[in-house]
Short mmCIF file of C-alpha atoms in Angstrom, two decimals:
data_model
loop_
_atom_site.label_atom_id
_atom_site.label_comp_id
_atom_site.label_asym_id
_atom_site.label_seq_id
_atom_site.Cartn_x
_atom_site.Cartn_y
_atom_site.Cartn_z
CA MET A 1407 133.40 -2.56 96.82
CA THR A 1408 132.16 -4.76 93.96
CA ASP A 1409 128.62 -4.63 92.57
CA ALA A 1410 127.89 -8.05 94.04
CA MET A 1411 128.96 -6.83 97.48
CA LYS A 1412 126.86 -3.67 97.10
CA LYS A 1413 123.86 -5.75 96.05
CA GLU A 1414 124.26 -7.99 99.09
CA GLN A 1415 124.62 -4.94 101.34
CA ILE A 1416 121.48 -3.32 99.86
CA LEU A 1417 119.46 -6.50 100.29
CA ARG A 1418 120.70 -6.96 103.86
CA MET A 1419 120.02 -3.32 104.82
CA SER A 1420 116.55 -3.25 103.28
CA GLY A 1421 115.41 -6.72 104.26
CA VAL A 1422 113.68 -6.94 100.86
CA ASN A 1423 113.48 -10.05 98.71
CA PRO A 1424 113.24 -8.73 95.13
CA LEU A 1425 112.51 -12.23 93.83
CA LYS A 1426 108.99 -11.92 95.26
CA CYS A 1427 108.20 -9.15 92.74
CA MET A 1428 105.84 -10.22 89.93
CA ARG A 1429 106.31 -6.90 88.06
CA CYS A 1430 102.66 -5.90 88.19
CA GLY A 1431 103.57 -2.20 88.45
CA LYS A 1432 101.07 -1.40 91.21
CA CYS A 1433 103.85 0.14 93.29
CA SER A 1434 104.78 2.54 90.51
CA ALA A 1435 101.16 3.32 89.69
CA THR A 1436 100.55 4.53 93.24
CA CYS A 1437 103.80 6.54 93.56
CA PRO A 1438 102.93 10.24 94.04
CA ASN A 1439 106.32 11.27 92.63
CA TYR A 1440 106.22 8.96 89.59
CA ASP A 1441 106.65 11.78 87.07
CA GLU A 1442 109.77 13.08 88.83
CA MET A 1443 111.62 9.78 88.93
CA GLU A 1444 113.94 8.45 86.23
CA TYR A 1445 113.58 4.94 87.65
CA HIS A 1446 110.26 3.94 89.18
CA PRO A 1447 109.72 1.64 92.19
CA HIS A 1448 109.18 -1.54 90.16
CA GLN A 1449 112.30 -0.74 88.12
CA PHE A 1450 114.37 -0.33 91.29
CA VAL A 1451 113.32 -3.79 92.41
CA TYR A 1452 114.16 -5.35 89.04
CA MET A 1453 117.49 -3.55 88.68
CA VAL A 1454 118.63 -4.54 92.17
CA GLU A 1455 117.56 -8.12 91.49
CA LYS A 1456 119.66 -8.15 88.30
CA GLY A 1457 122.61 -6.39 89.98
CA GLU A 1458 122.38 -3.29 87.78
CA LEU A 1459 123.37 -0.94 90.59
CA MET A 1460 125.57 1.71 88.97
CA PRO A 1461 122.70 3.45 87.12
CA LEU A 1462 120.66 3.45 90.35
CA LEU A 1463 123.49 4.78 92.50
CA LYS A 1464 124.05 7.66 90.07
CA SER A 1465 120.35 8.42 89.52
CA LYS A 1466 118.62 11.40 91.09
CA SER A 1467 115.58 9.12 91.51
CA ILE A 1468 117.00 7.91 94.81
CA TYR A 1469 116.57 11.45 96.11
CA LYS A 1470 113.14 11.94 94.51
CA CYS A 1471 111.54 9.11 96.49
CA LEU A 1472 109.29 10.68 99.13
CA THR A 1473 109.57 7.63 101.40
CA CYS A 1474 105.79 7.79 101.81
CA PHE A 1475 105.57 3.98 101.58
CA ALA A 1476 102.54 4.12 99.25
CA CYS A 1477 104.34 1.53 97.10
CA VAL A 1478 104.76 -0.71 100.13
CA ASP A 1479 101.06 -0.52 100.98
CA ARG A 1480 100.04 -1.24 97.39
CA CYS A 1481 102.31 -4.24 96.73
CA PRO A 1482 100.30 -7.49 96.71
CA ARG A 1483 103.43 -9.55 97.41
CA GLY A 1484 104.95 -7.46 100.23
CA VAL A 1485 108.11 -6.52 98.31
CA GLU A 1486 108.56 -3.06 99.93
CA PRO A 1487 110.23 -1.08 97.12
CA ALA A 1488 110.62 2.06 99.30
CA LYS A 1489 112.90 0.16 101.69
CA LEU A 1490 114.99 -0.93 98.74
CA ILE A 1491 115.23 2.64 97.42
CA GLU A 1492 116.25 3.88 100.88
CA ALA A 1493 118.99 1.26 101.07
CA VAL A 1494 120.29 2.24 97.62
CA ARG A 1495 120.25 5.90 98.68
CA LEU A 1496 122.15 5.09 101.86
CA VAL A 1497 124.82 3.17 99.95
CA ALA A 1498 125.16 6.11 97.53
CA THR A 1499 125.44 8.69 100.30
CA ARG A 1500 128.05 6.62 102.12
CA GLU A 1501 130.27 6.75 99.05
CA ALA A 1502 132.52 9.80 99.25
CA GLY A 1503 130.90 12.92 97.84
CA ALA A 1504 127.87 11.12 96.41
CA ASN A 1505 125.24 13.01 98.41
CA HIS A 1506 123.97 15.78 96.15
CA MET A 1507 122.63 17.92 98.99
CA LYS A 1508 123.85 18.93 102.43
CA PRO A 1509 121.57 19.65 105.42
CA ASP A 1510 122.58 23.33 105.26
CA ASP A 1511 121.08 23.54 101.74
CA ILE A 1512 117.56 22.71 102.95
CA PRO A 1513 116.51 26.06 104.53
CA ALA A 1514 116.99 27.89 101.22
CA LEU A 1515 114.58 25.44 99.55
CA LEU A 1516 111.78 25.85 102.10
CA ASP A 1517 108.50 27.40 101.17
CA GLU A 1518 105.51 28.11 103.41
CA ASP A 1519 103.32 25.58 101.56
CA LEU A 1520 105.79 22.74 102.07
CA PRO A 1521 104.43 20.12 104.49
CA GLN A 1522 106.49 19.71 107.65
CA GLN A 1523 106.68 16.00 106.93
CA ALA A 1524 108.70 16.79 103.79
CA ILE A 1525 111.12 18.94 105.79
CA VAL A 1526 111.67 16.22 108.39
CA SER A 1527 112.09 13.64 105.62
CA ALA A 1528 114.68 15.81 103.86
CA LEU A 1529 116.66 16.34 107.05
CA ARG A 1530 116.54 12.61 107.78
CA LYS A 1531 117.75 11.74 104.27
CA TYR A 1532 120.59 14.23 104.08
CA THR A 1533 122.08 14.00 107.57
CA LYS A 1534 123.17 10.35 107.28
#
């Protein structure tokens, strides 16, 4: 699949219009996992808009997104970066062998202080 086709698929799956982004950075400023991500929410939006998908598809940032939707709530233009990140992650996991974790790997990573919401989110992300 070409980059243009992947971009179209990501935009269709997410329902996001990246052209609405004014690059204010409020989405990234509110991201609780900002320090863990190679590419931040506003960068995802820009890179998808420009069709720079290969770095995103290979980045571990797509797995670092907590899908908490804080970026969605904070965006003044309704861009919804988390939906875009989820769509990129789904495209990456659908490519053969691209998913870096399997559902069976999750129990070994659990710790008693881990919120149940994180466990459910991990299972949801890695069982697709």
